[in-house]
């Protein structure tokens, strides 16, 4: 760990990178309806690609960022990624076709991917113990604060037309300026450079298998959470749970839950320790059960809040476990994999829903929620049994 003492502005600069983690989606998805009116005849699939296409390139370049961090200062990579992110994010304002927008969004994903894993890598390098937990928790919380604030901002911009939503990406350039002055330098580890000279393939083979398992957990966490968000409008309107204006509120509630649990992550971790994963999964499962049985808007909000709190505990926990299971020289590539799994989960979510529908030969949302609830319940039980067995083994080896 780098023991360089950071200023409060340095802390703030690191966290501001997390602020634009998911801005690439939250700034554009609300505009798809207006966009469809300006481009009549465009298929629903193409419109959806406008929203999700950046995740295709962000997943690839998230891993690439981990590799680049072995050769170059992470601050330089962050600044380059933010500039690409901000400029290409704004360019669709001048686009004249959906194809142009999709192409530019793919380029935006490159910038997103370059910055995605770096806040967690920098945190792992500059912080340890409680400060590390605090920063990882706040990074998760701030990413969800961004979703709430962005929803309000984009709502106002939509009054002027969908093109203005893309101008909101100027926020990313503002974050770049903040990081130009506040982000600490994070040069590559000396040993990492030597490993790279020995060959990337050998280095990848030395990454612990648990990193890929943690990435899978991260992917499924975001995939299941995204399933809820994707189907919120359909559920509310098809079952008369509320008026159309209530959809935005329902979608924002999981974010509030993530903010709450992310901010309290260090305190919760201190009390629950290794049982924190069980607690997060239990709350996520409880929210999914409530969602399955809900027949009112109030219980829907409770379900979304529980899912948000559960997810908000799991995300920083997975990042923290990653930082403790690999050597400092493996941070770059390991965090690239685990952080990239966030966007992979969002991208995978629609395909997961199709697979579940084919499995049960029904597109019923109740069936979808039942399957996800069972999966979460099994994961919760496995987590509890694993920690119980692991705790007993630790006690037995103590003389």
mmCIF file of N, CA and C in Angstrom, residues 118-245:
data_model
loop_
_atom_site.group_PDB
_atom_site.id
_atom_site.type_symbol
_atom_site.label_atom_id
_atom_site.label_comp_id
_atom_site.label_asym_id
_atom_site.label_seq_id
_atom_site.Cartn_x
_atom_site.Cartn_y
_atom_site.Cartn_z
ATOM 1 N N UNK A 118 -10.470 2.122 -11.900
ATOM 2 C CA UNK A 118 -9.343 2.851 -11.314
ATOM 3 C C UNK A 118 -9.607 3.460 -9.939
ATOM 4 N N UNK A 119 -10.823 3.971 -9.637
ATOM 5 C CA UNK A 119 -11.033 4.471 -8.275
ATOM 6 C C UNK A 119 -10.773 3.409 -7.213
ATOM 7 N N UNK A 120 -11.241 2.183 -7.458
ATOM 8 C CA UNK A 120 -11.042 1.112 -6.477
ATOM 9 C C UNK A 120 -9.577 0.701 -6.376
ATOM 10 N N UNK A 121 -8.863 0.713 -7.515
ATOM 11 C CA UNK A 121 -7.434 0.396 -7.481
ATOM 12 C C UNK A 121 -6.687 1.451 -6.671
ATOM 13 N N UNK A 122 -6.990 2.722 -6.930
ATOM 14 C CA UNK A 122 -6.318 3.816 -6.222
ATOM 15 C C UNK A 122 -6.643 3.771 -4.735
ATOM 16 N N UNK A 123 -7.902 3.472 -4.408
ATOM 17 C CA UNK A 123 -8.294 3.350 -3.001
ATOM 18 C C UNK A 123 -7.515 2.222 -2.326
ATOM 19 N N UNK A 124 -7.408 1.079 -3.007
ATOM 20 C CA UNK A 124 -6.696 -0.062 -2.435
ATOM 21 C C UNK A 124 -5.220 0.251 -2.234
ATOM 22 N N UNK A 125 -4.655 1.085 -3.101
ATOM 23 C CA UNK A 125 -3.240 1.425 -3.005
ATOM 24 C C UNK A 125 -2.943 2.460 -1.923
ATOM 25 N N UNK A 126 -3.874 3.369 -1.688
ATOM 26 C CA UNK A 126 -3.607 4.499 -0.795
ATOM 27 C C UNK A 126 -4.271 4.379 0.582
ATOM 28 N N UNK A 127 -5.144 3.398 0.752
ATOM 29 C CA UNK A 127 -5.863 3.270 2.018
ATOM 30 C C UNK A 127 -5.773 1.835 2.521
ATOM 31 N N UNK A 128 -5.929 1.689 3.819
ATOM 32 C CA UNK A 128 -5.943 0.361 4.417
ATOM 33 C C UNK A 128 -6.914 0.366 5.592
ATOM 34 N N UNK A 129 -7.349 -0.831 6.020
ATOM 35 C CA UNK A 129 -8.199 -0.951 7.203
ATOM 36 C C UNK A 129 -9.503 -0.190 7.073
ATOM 37 N N UNK A 130 -9.881 0.522 8.127
ATOM 38 C CA UNK A 130 -11.156 1.255 8.164
ATOM 39 C C UNK A 130 -11.251 2.332 7.089
ATOM 40 N N UNK A 131 -10.175 3.128 6.839
ATOM 41 C CA UNK A 131 -10.263 4.128 5.770
ATOM 42 C C UNK A 131 -10.584 3.516 4.406
ATOM 43 N N UNK A 132 -10.029 2.317 4.132
ATOM 44 C CA UNK A 132 -10.319 1.656 2.859
ATOM 45 C C UNK A 132 -11.794 1.280 2.777
ATOM 46 N N UNK A 133 -12.329 0.705 3.847
ATOM 47 C CA UNK A 133 -13.753 0.337 3.865
ATOM 48 C C UNK A 133 -14.631 1.570 3.679
ATOM 49 N N UNK A 134 -14.238 2.652 4.355
ATOM 50 C CA UNK A 134 -15.017 3.889 4.271
ATOM 51 C C UNK A 134 -15.037 4.422 2.846
ATOM 52 N N UNK A 135 -13.884 4.463 2.193
ATOM 53 C CA UNK A 135 -13.811 4.992 0.837
ATOM 54 C C UNK A 135 -14.552 4.100 -0.161
ATOM 55 N N UNK A 136 -14.443 2.774 -0.016
ATOM 56 C CA UNK A 136 -15.158 1.861 -0.912
ATOM 57 C C UNK A 136 -16.673 2.005 -0.726
ATOM 58 N N UNK A 137 -17.107 2.178 0.522
ATOM 59 C CA UNK A 137 -18.527 2.372 0.792
ATOM 60 C C UNK A 137 -19.040 3.674 0.212
ATOM 61 N N UNK A 138 -18.262 4.743 0.380
ATOM 62 C CA UNK A 138 -18.677 6.048 -0.135
ATOM 63 C C UNK A 138 -18.661 6.077 -1.660
ATOM 64 N N UNK A 139 -17.730 5.352 -2.281
ATOM 65 C CA UNK A 139 -17.706 5.294 -3.746
ATOM 66 C C UNK A 139 -19.000 4.679 -4.280
ATOM 67 N N UNK A 140 -19.451 3.592 -3.641
ATOM 68 C CA UNK A 140 -20.710 2.959 -4.038
ATOM 69 C C UNK A 140 -21.888 3.893 -3.790
ATOM 70 N N UNK A 141 -21.882 4.563 -2.628
ATOM 71 C CA UNK A 141 -22.969 5.482 -2.291
ATOM 72 C C UNK A 141 -23.029 6.636 -3.286
ATOM 73 N N UNK A 142 -21.868 7.196 -3.624
ATOM 74 C CA UNK A 142 -21.848 8.360 -4.502
ATOM 75 C C UNK A 142 -22.292 8.003 -5.917
ATOM 76 N N UNK A 143 -21.966 6.790 -6.376
ATOM 77 C CA UNK A 143 -22.430 6.357 -7.693
ATOM 78 C C UNK A 143 -23.951 6.353 -7.747
ATOM 79 N N UNK A 144 -24.585 6.026 -6.634
ATOM 80 C CA UNK A 144 -26.053 6.006 -6.594
ATOM 81 C C UNK A 144 -26.638 7.385 -6.328
ATOM 82 N N UNK A 145 -25.903 8.241 -5.607
ATOM 83 C CA UNK A 145 -26.314 9.637 -5.480
ATOM 84 C C UNK A 145 -26.394 10.261 -6.868
ATOM 85 N N UNK A 146 -25.404 9.929 -7.706
ATOM 86 C CA UNK A 146 -25.374 10.449 -9.070
ATOM 87 C C UNK A 146 -26.639 10.073 -9.825
ATOM 88 N N UNK A 147 -27.098 8.830 -9.664
ATOM 89 C CA UNK A 147 -28.304 8.385 -10.358
ATOM 90 C C UNK A 147 -29.509 9.232 -9.986
ATOM 91 N N UNK A 148 -29.626 9.546 -8.686
ATOM 92 C CA UNK A 148 -30.771 10.340 -8.214
ATOM 93 C C UNK A 148 -30.687 11.761 -8.755
ATOM 94 N N UNK A 149 -29.511 12.381 -8.619
ATOM 95 C CA UNK A 149 -29.336 13.761 -9.100
ATOM 96 C C UNK A 149 -29.508 13.826 -10.606
ATOM 97 N N UNK A 150 -28.949 12.855 -11.303
ATOM 98 C CA UNK A 150 -29.037 12.851 -12.763
ATOM 99 C C UNK A 150 -30.467 12.729 -13.247
ATOM 100 N N UNK A 151 -31.276 11.949 -12.520
ATOM 101 C CA UNK A 151 -32.683 11.783 -12.906
ATOM 102 C C UNK A 151 -33.408 13.121 -12.910
ATOM 103 N N UNK A 152 -33.114 13.944 -11.904
ATOM 104 C CA UNK A 152 -33.734 15.277 -11.823
ATOM 105 C C UNK A 152 -33.205 16.168 -12.939
ATOM 106 N N UNK A 153 -31.873 16.170 -13.134
ATOM 107 C CA UNK A 153 -31.251 17.001 -14.163
ATOM 108 C C UNK A 153 -31.765 16.644 -15.551
ATOM 109 N N UNK A 154 -31.790 15.361 -15.860
ATOM 110 C CA UNK A 154 -32.222 14.926 -17.195
ATOM 111 C C UNK A 154 -33.699 15.251 -17.416
ATOM 112 N N UNK A 155 -34.491 15.185 -16.342
ATOM 113 C CA UNK A 155 -35.910 15.534 -16.453
ATOM 114 C C UNK A 155 -36.097 16.960 -16.945
ATOM 115 N N UNK A 156 -35.288 17.880 -16.430
ATOM 116 C CA UNK A 156 -35.367 19.279 -16.862
ATOM 117 C C UNK A 156 -34.862 19.441 -18.300
ATOM 118 N N UNK A 157 -33.784 18.753 -18.632
ATOM 119 C CA UNK A 157 -33.221 18.870 -19.973
ATOM 120 C C UNK A 157 -34.166 18.305 -21.033
ATOM 121 N N UNK A 158 -34.909 17.263 -20.671
ATOM 122 C CA UNK A 158 -35.845 16.662 -21.626
ATOM 123 C C UNK A 158 -36.944 17.639 -22.052
ATOM 124 N N UNK A 159 -37.189 18.633 -21.228
ATOM 125 C CA UNK A 159 -38.189 19.639 -21.591
ATOM 126 C C UNK A 159 -37.752 20.412 -22.833
ATOM 127 N N UNK A 160 -36.446 20.447 -23.102
ATOM 128 C CA UNK A 160 -35.920 21.149 -24.276
ATOM 129 C C UNK A 160 -35.669 20.194 -25.441
ATOM 130 N N UNK A 161 -35.777 18.878 -25.185
ATOM 131 C CA UNK A 161 -35.572 17.896 -26.247
ATOM 132 C C UNK A 161 -34.487 16.895 -25.875
ATOM 133 N N UNK A 162 -34.519 15.718 -26.528
ATOM 134 C CA UNK A 162 -33.605 14.639 -26.155
ATOM 135 C C UNK A 162 -32.144 14.986 -26.412
ATOM 136 N N UNK A 163 -31.871 15.857 -27.379
ATOM 137 C CA UNK A 163 -30.477 16.188 -27.684
ATOM 138 C C UNK A 163 -29.762 16.828 -26.499
ATOM 139 N N UNK A 164 -30.502 17.580 -25.708
ATOM 140 C CA UNK A 164 -29.886 18.285 -24.587
ATOM 141 C C UNK A 164 -29.414 17.330 -23.490
ATOM 142 N N UNK A 165 -29.964 16.119 -23.466
ATOM 143 C CA UNK A 165 -29.503 15.134 -22.479
ATOM 144 C C UNK A 165 -28.028 14.803 -22.690
ATOM 145 N N UNK A 166 -27.598 14.813 -23.958
ATOM 146 C CA UNK A 166 -26.199 14.498 -24.239
ATOM 147 C C UNK A 166 -25.269 15.633 -23.813
ATOM 148 N N UNK A 167 -25.768 16.849 -23.799
ATOM 149 C CA UNK A 167 -24.936 17.965 -23.332
ATOM 150 C C UNK A 167 -24.628 17.842 -21.842
ATOM 151 N N UNK A 168 -25.428 17.038 -21.127
ATOM 152 C CA UNK A 168 -25.185 16.829 -19.702
ATOM 153 C C UNK A 168 -23.847 16.141 -19.450
ATOM 154 N N UNK A 169 -23.275 15.523 -20.501
ATOM 155 C CA UNK A 169 -21.978 14.856 -20.337
ATOM 156 C C UNK A 169 -20.836 15.846 -20.107
ATOM 157 N N UNK A 170 -21.147 17.136 -20.168
ATOM 158 C CA UNK A 170 -20.162 18.150 -19.791
ATOM 159 C C UNK A 170 -19.755 17.976 -18.324
ATOM 160 N N UNK A 171 -20.639 17.357 -17.538
ATOM 161 C CA UNK A 171 -20.316 17.064 -16.134
ATOM 162 C C UNK A 171 -19.057 16.206 -16.042
ATOM 163 N N UNK A 172 -18.903 15.277 -16.971
ATOM 164 C CA UNK A 172 -17.732 14.393 -16.966
ATOM 165 C C UNK A 172 -16.454 15.201 -17.169
ATOM 166 N N UNK A 173 -16.511 16.200 -18.043
ATOM 167 C CA UNK A 173 -15.339 17.048 -18.262
ATOM 168 C C UNK A 173 -15.025 17.875 -17.019
ATOM 169 N N UNK A 174 -16.075 18.276 -16.282
ATOM 170 C CA UNK A 174 -15.849 18.990 -15.024
ATOM 171 C C UNK A 174 -15.138 18.086 -14.015
ATOM 172 N N UNK A 175 -15.516 16.801 -13.994
ATOM 173 C CA UNK A 175 -14.846 15.835 -13.120
ATOM 174 C C UNK A 175 -13.390 15.674 -13.539
ATOM 175 N N UNK A 176 -13.118 15.735 -14.844
ATOM 176 C CA UNK A 176 -11.738 15.643 -15.336
ATOM 177 C C UNK A 176 -10.899 16.795 -14.808
ATOM 178 N N UNK A 177 -11.461 18.001 -14.790
ATOM 179 C CA UNK A 177 -10.736 19.170 -14.274
ATOM 180 C C UNK A 177 -10.435 18.990 -12.786
ATOM 181 N N UNK A 178 -11.411 18.512 -12.037
ATOM 182 C CA UNK A 178 -11.212 18.264 -10.603
ATOM 183 C C UNK A 178 -10.071 17.281 -10.387
ATOM 184 N N UNK A 179 -10.051 16.214 -11.186
ATOM 185 C CA UNK A 179 -9.017 15.192 -11.026
ATOM 186 C C UNK A 179 -7.653 15.643 -11.529
ATOM 187 N N UNK A 180 -7.634 16.588 -12.461
ATOM 188 C CA UNK A 180 -6.369 17.142 -12.930
ATOM 189 C C UNK A 180 -5.591 17.761 -11.770
ATOM 190 N N UNK A 181 -6.313 18.413 -10.868
ATOM 191 C CA UNK A 181 -5.661 19.094 -9.748
ATOM 192 C C UNK A 181 -5.652 18.270 -8.456
ATOM 193 N N UNK A 182 -6.635 17.381 -8.286
ATOM 194 C CA UNK A 182 -6.771 16.723 -6.992
ATOM 195 C C UNK A 182 -6.360 15.263 -6.922
ATOM 196 N N UNK A 183 -6.402 14.551 -8.055
ATOM 197 C CA UNK A 183 -6.122 13.109 -8.016
ATOM 198 C C UNK A 183 -4.637 12.858 -7.769
ATOM 199 N N UNK A 184 -4.300 11.997 -6.803
ATOM 200 C CA UNK A 184 -2.877 11.711 -6.542
ATOM 201 C C UNK A 184 -2.274 10.874 -7.657
ATOM 202 N N UNK A 185 -0.975 11.044 -7.855
ATOM 203 C CA UNK A 185 -0.282 10.201 -8.826
ATOM 204 C C UNK A 185 -0.227 8.770 -8.307
ATOM 205 N N UNK A 186 -0.448 7.806 -9.193
ATOM 206 C CA UNK A 186 -0.420 6.380 -8.828
ATOM 207 C C UNK A 186 0.370 5.624 -9.877
ATOM 208 N N UNK A 187 1.713 5.719 -9.811
ATOM 209 C CA UNK A 187 2.539 5.031 -10.808
ATOM 210 C C UNK A 187 2.443 3.524 -10.659
ATOM 211 N N UNK A 188 2.769 2.781 -11.706
ATOM 212 C CA UNK A 188 2.698 1.313 -11.634
ATOM 213 C C UNK A 188 3.688 0.757 -10.631
ATOM 214 N N UNK A 189 3.299 -0.366 -10.001
ATOM 215 C CA UNK A 189 4.196 -1.040 -9.071
ATOM 216 C C UNK A 189 5.403 -1.585 -9.831
ATOM 217 N N UNK A 190 6.586 -1.483 -9.232
ATOM 218 C CA UNK A 190 7.812 -1.942 -9.884
ATOM 219 C C UNK A 190 7.727 -3.418 -10.230
ATOM 220 N N UNK A 191 7.228 -4.219 -9.297
ATOM 221 C CA UNK A 191 7.150 -5.663 -9.527
ATOM 222 C C UNK A 191 6.174 -5.982 -10.653
ATOM 223 N N UNK A 192 5.119 -5.169 -10.741
ATOM 224 C CA UNK A 192 4.149 -5.383 -11.801
ATOM 225 C C UNK A 192 4.781 -5.196 -13.175
ATOM 226 N N UNK A 193 5.636 -4.167 -13.288
ATOM 227 C CA UNK A 193 6.303 -3.926 -14.563
ATOM 228 C C UNK A 193 7.181 -5.103 -14.944
ATOM 229 N N UNK A 194 7.860 -5.684 -13.957
ATOM 230 C CA UNK A 194 8.688 -6.849 -14.222
ATOM 231 C C UNK A 194 7.838 -8.027 -14.659
ATOM 232 N N UNK A 195 6.671 -8.164 -14.035
ATOM 233 C CA UNK A 195 5.764 -9.249 -14.421
ATOM 234 C C UNK A 195 5.298 -9.091 -15.858
ATOM 235 N N UNK A 196 5.062 -7.823 -16.247
ATOM 236 C CA UNK A 196 4.598 -7.578 -17.602
ATOM 237 C C UNK A 196 5.665 -7.944 -18.622
ATOM 238 N N UNK A 197 6.938 -7.714 -18.258
ATOM 239 C CA UNK A 197 8.007 -8.077 -19.163
ATOM 240 C C UNK A 197 8.094 -9.589 -19.333
ATOM 241 N N UNK A 198 7.682 -10.310 -18.290
ATOM 242 C CA UNK A 198 7.712 -11.773 -18.358
ATOM 243 C C UNK A 198 6.583 -12.342 -19.202
ATOM 244 N N UNK A 199 5.603 -11.467 -19.512
ATOM 245 C CA UNK A 199 4.491 -11.936 -20.349
ATOM 246 C C UNK A 199 3.176 -11.821 -19.643
ATOM 247 N N UNK A 200 2.169 -11.222 -20.322
ATOM 248 C CA UNK A 200 0.865 -11.017 -19.706
ATOM 249 C C UNK A 200 0.181 -12.312 -19.392
ATOM 250 N N UNK A 201 0.380 -13.339 -20.238
ATOM 251 C CA UNK A 201 -0.302 -14.617 -20.021
ATOM 252 C C UNK A 201 0.069 -15.243 -18.714
ATOM 253 N N UNK A 202 1.373 -15.213 -18.358
ATOM 254 C CA UNK A 202 1.821 -15.793 -17.089
ATOM 255 C C UNK A 202 1.207 -15.038 -15.922
ATOM 256 N N UNK A 203 1.127 -13.701 -16.074
ATOM 257 C CA UNK A 203 0.563 -12.891 -14.984
ATOM 258 C C UNK A 203 -0.904 -13.210 -14.756
ATOM 259 N N UNK A 204 -1.645 -13.332 -15.859
ATOM 260 C CA UNK A 204 -3.069 -13.637 -15.747
ATOM 261 C C UNK A 204 -3.274 -14.981 -15.048
ATOM 262 N N UNK A 205 -2.393 -15.935 -15.334
ATOM 263 C CA UNK A 205 -2.515 -17.241 -14.706
ATOM 264 C C UNK A 205 -2.328 -17.179 -13.198
ATOM 265 N N UNK A 206 -1.616 -16.141 -12.716
ATOM 266 C CA UNK A 206 -1.374 -16.013 -11.288
ATOM 267 C C UNK A 206 -2.494 -15.292 -10.559
ATOM 268 N N UNK A 207 -3.477 -14.769 -11.291
ATOM 269 C CA UNK A 207 -4.620 -14.138 -10.641
ATOM 270 C C UNK A 207 -5.418 -15.224 -9.920
ATOM 271 N N UNK A 208 -5.668 -15.069 -8.607
ATOM 272 C CA UNK A 208 -6.418 -16.090 -7.869
ATOM 273 C C UNK A 208 -7.797 -16.338 -8.481
ATOM 274 N N UNK A 209 -8.220 -17.585 -8.455
ATOM 275 C CA UNK A 209 -9.521 -17.941 -9.037
ATOM 276 C C UNK A 209 -10.668 -17.222 -8.341
ATOM 277 N N UNK A 210 -10.466 -16.846 -7.071
ATOM 278 C CA UNK A 210 -11.540 -16.183 -6.339
ATOM 279 C C UNK A 210 -11.906 -14.847 -6.978
ATOM 280 N N UNK A 211 -10.972 -14.222 -7.711
ATOM 281 C CA UNK A 211 -11.265 -12.962 -8.387
ATOM 282 C C UNK A 211 -12.385 -13.164 -9.410
ATOM 283 N N UNK A 212 -12.319 -14.260 -10.143
ATOM 284 C CA UNK A 212 -13.351 -14.543 -11.155
ATOM 285 C C UNK A 212 -14.686 -14.899 -10.481
ATOM 286 N N UNK A 213 -14.607 -15.538 -9.308
ATOM 287 C CA UNK A 213 -15.825 -15.837 -8.557
ATOM 288 C C UNK A 213 -16.468 -14.553 -8.041
ATOM 289 N N UNK A 214 -15.652 -13.631 -7.531
ATOM 290 C CA UNK A 214 -16.156 -12.342 -7.062
ATOM 291 C C UNK A 214 -16.764 -11.553 -8.221
ATOM 292 N N UNK A 215 -16.138 -11.643 -9.385
ATOM 293 C CA UNK A 215 -16.674 -10.966 -10.574
ATOM 294 C C UNK A 215 -18.038 -11.532 -10.951
ATOM 295 N N UNK A 216 -18.191 -12.860 -10.820
ATOM 296 C CA UNK A 216 -19.482 -13.488 -11.121
ATOM 297 C C UNK A 216 -20.555 -12.991 -10.150
ATOM 298 N N UNK A 217 -20.215 -12.911 -8.859
ATOM 299 C CA UNK A 217 -21.165 -12.401 -7.868
ATOM 300 C C UNK A 217 -21.555 -10.957 -8.186
ATOM 301 N N UNK A 218 -20.545 -10.148 -8.572
ATOM 302 C CA UNK A 218 -20.813 -8.749 -8.903
ATOM 303 C C UNK A 218 -21.746 -8.655 -10.105
ATOM 304 N N UNK A 219 -21.486 -9.465 -11.118
ATOM 305 C CA UNK A 219 -22.318 -9.468 -12.319
ATOM 306 C C UNK A 219 -23.763 -9.826 -11.987
ATOM 307 N N UNK A 220 -23.959 -10.891 -11.195
ATOM 308 C CA UNK A 220 -25.314 -11.326 -10.883
ATOM 309 C C UNK A 220 -26.032 -10.325 -9.987
ATOM 310 N N UNK A 221 -25.305 -9.670 -9.082
ATOM 311 C CA UNK A 221 -25.914 -8.641 -8.239
ATOM 312 C C UNK A 221 -26.526 -7.541 -9.101
ATOM 313 N N UNK A 222 -25.748 -7.035 -10.068
ATOM 314 C CA UNK A 222 -26.239 -5.957 -10.919
ATOM 315 C C UNK A 222 -27.277 -6.444 -11.911
ATOM 316 N N UNK A 223 -27.155 -7.692 -12.368
ATOM 317 C CA UNK A 223 -28.126 -8.222 -13.325
ATOM 318 C C UNK A 223 -29.510 -8.329 -12.691
ATOM 319 N N UNK A 224 -29.567 -8.857 -11.464
ATOM 320 C CA UNK A 224 -30.866 -9.035 -10.795
ATOM 321 C C UNK A 224 -31.451 -7.687 -10.392
ATOM 322 N N UNK A 225 -30.593 -6.776 -9.915
ATOM 323 C CA UNK A 225 -31.081 -5.444 -9.568
ATOM 324 C C UNK A 225 -31.611 -4.732 -10.807
ATOM 325 N N UNK A 226 -30.914 -4.887 -11.920
ATOM 326 C CA UNK A 226 -31.336 -4.253 -13.167
ATOM 327 C C UNK A 226 -32.636 -4.857 -13.692
ATOM 328 N N UNK A 227 -32.869 -6.145 -13.458
ATOM 329 C CA UNK A 227 -34.137 -6.768 -13.857
ATOM 330 C C UNK A 227 -35.320 -6.045 -13.232
ATOM 331 N N UNK A 228 -35.174 -5.683 -11.969
ATOM 332 C CA UNK A 228 -36.231 -4.954 -11.273
ATOM 333 C C UNK A 228 -36.459 -3.593 -11.930
ATOM 334 N N UNK A 229 -35.369 -2.869 -12.178
ATOM 335 C CA UNK A 229 -35.481 -1.521 -12.743
ATOM 336 C C UNK A 229 -36.059 -1.559 -14.154
ATOM 337 N N UNK A 230 -35.618 -2.519 -14.968
ATOM 338 C CA UNK A 230 -36.089 -2.616 -16.347
ATOM 339 C C UNK A 230 -37.591 -2.852 -16.438
ATOM 340 N N UNK A 231 -38.130 -3.596 -15.469
ATOM 341 C CA UNK A 231 -39.549 -3.983 -15.532
ATOM 342 C C UNK A 231 -40.456 -3.147 -14.635
ATOM 343 N N UNK A 232 -39.898 -2.107 -14.011
ATOM 344 C CA UNK A 232 -40.686 -1.328 -13.057
ATOM 345 C C UNK A 232 -41.888 -0.651 -13.705
ATOM 346 N N UNK A 233 -41.675 -0.033 -14.865
ATOM 347 C CA UNK A 233 -42.771 0.675 -15.531
ATOM 348 C C UNK A 233 -43.887 -0.294 -15.922
ATOM 349 N N UNK A 234 -43.494 -1.444 -16.473
ATOM 350 C CA UNK A 234 -44.489 -2.445 -16.894
ATOM 351 C C UNK A 234 -45.281 -2.946 -15.691
ATOM 352 N N UNK A 235 -44.613 -3.233 -14.590
ATOM 353 C CA UNK A 235 -45.286 -3.739 -13.402
ATOM 354 C C UNK A 235 -46.292 -2.723 -12.855
ATOM 355 N N UNK A 236 -45.863 -1.472 -12.735
ATOM 356 C CA UNK A 236 -46.730 -0.439 -12.153
ATOM 357 C C UNK A 236 -47.953 -0.188 -13.024
ATOM 358 N N UNK A 237 -47.745 -0.091 -14.323
ATOM 359 C CA UNK A 237 -48.854 0.252 -15.220
ATOM 360 C C UNK A 237 -49.754 -0.942 -15.509
ATOM 361 N N UNK A 238 -49.162 -2.135 -15.671
ATOM 362 C CA UNK A 238 -49.982 -3.308 -16.014
ATOM 363 C C UNK A 238 -50.832 -3.774 -14.842
ATOM 364 N N UNK A 239 -50.378 -3.549 -13.616
ATOM 365 C CA UNK A 239 -51.132 -3.990 -12.441
ATOM 366 C C UNK A 239 -51.759 -2.824 -11.677
ATOM 367 N N UNK A 240 -51.780 -1.644 -12.316
ATOM 368 C CA UNK A 240 -52.426 -0.463 -11.740
ATOM 369 C C UNK A 240 -51.945 -0.174 -10.303
ATOM 370 N N UNK A 241 -50.635 -0.220 -10.126
ATOM 371 C CA UNK A 241 -50.072 0.057 -8.798
ATOM 372 C C UNK A 241 -49.866 1.547 -8.558
ATOM 373 N N UNK A 242 -49.918 2.340 -9.628
ATOM 374 C CA UNK A 242 -49.719 3.776 -9.469
ATOM 375 C C UNK A 242 -49.805 4.492 -10.791
ATOM 376 N N UNK A 243 -49.698 5.820 -10.722
ATOM 377 C CA UNK A 243 -49.746 6.660 -11.914
ATOM 378 C C UNK A 243 -48.379 6.661 -12.605
ATOM 379 N N UNK A 244 -48.337 7.050 -13.878
ATOM 380 C CA UNK A 244 -47.063 7.057 -14.610
ATOM 381 C C UNK A 244 -45.957 7.869 -13.932
ATOM 382 N N UNK A 245 -46.340 9.000 -13.290
ATOM 383 C CA UNK A 245 -45.305 9.831 -12.665
ATOM 384 C C UNK A 245 -44.614 9.118 -11.490
#
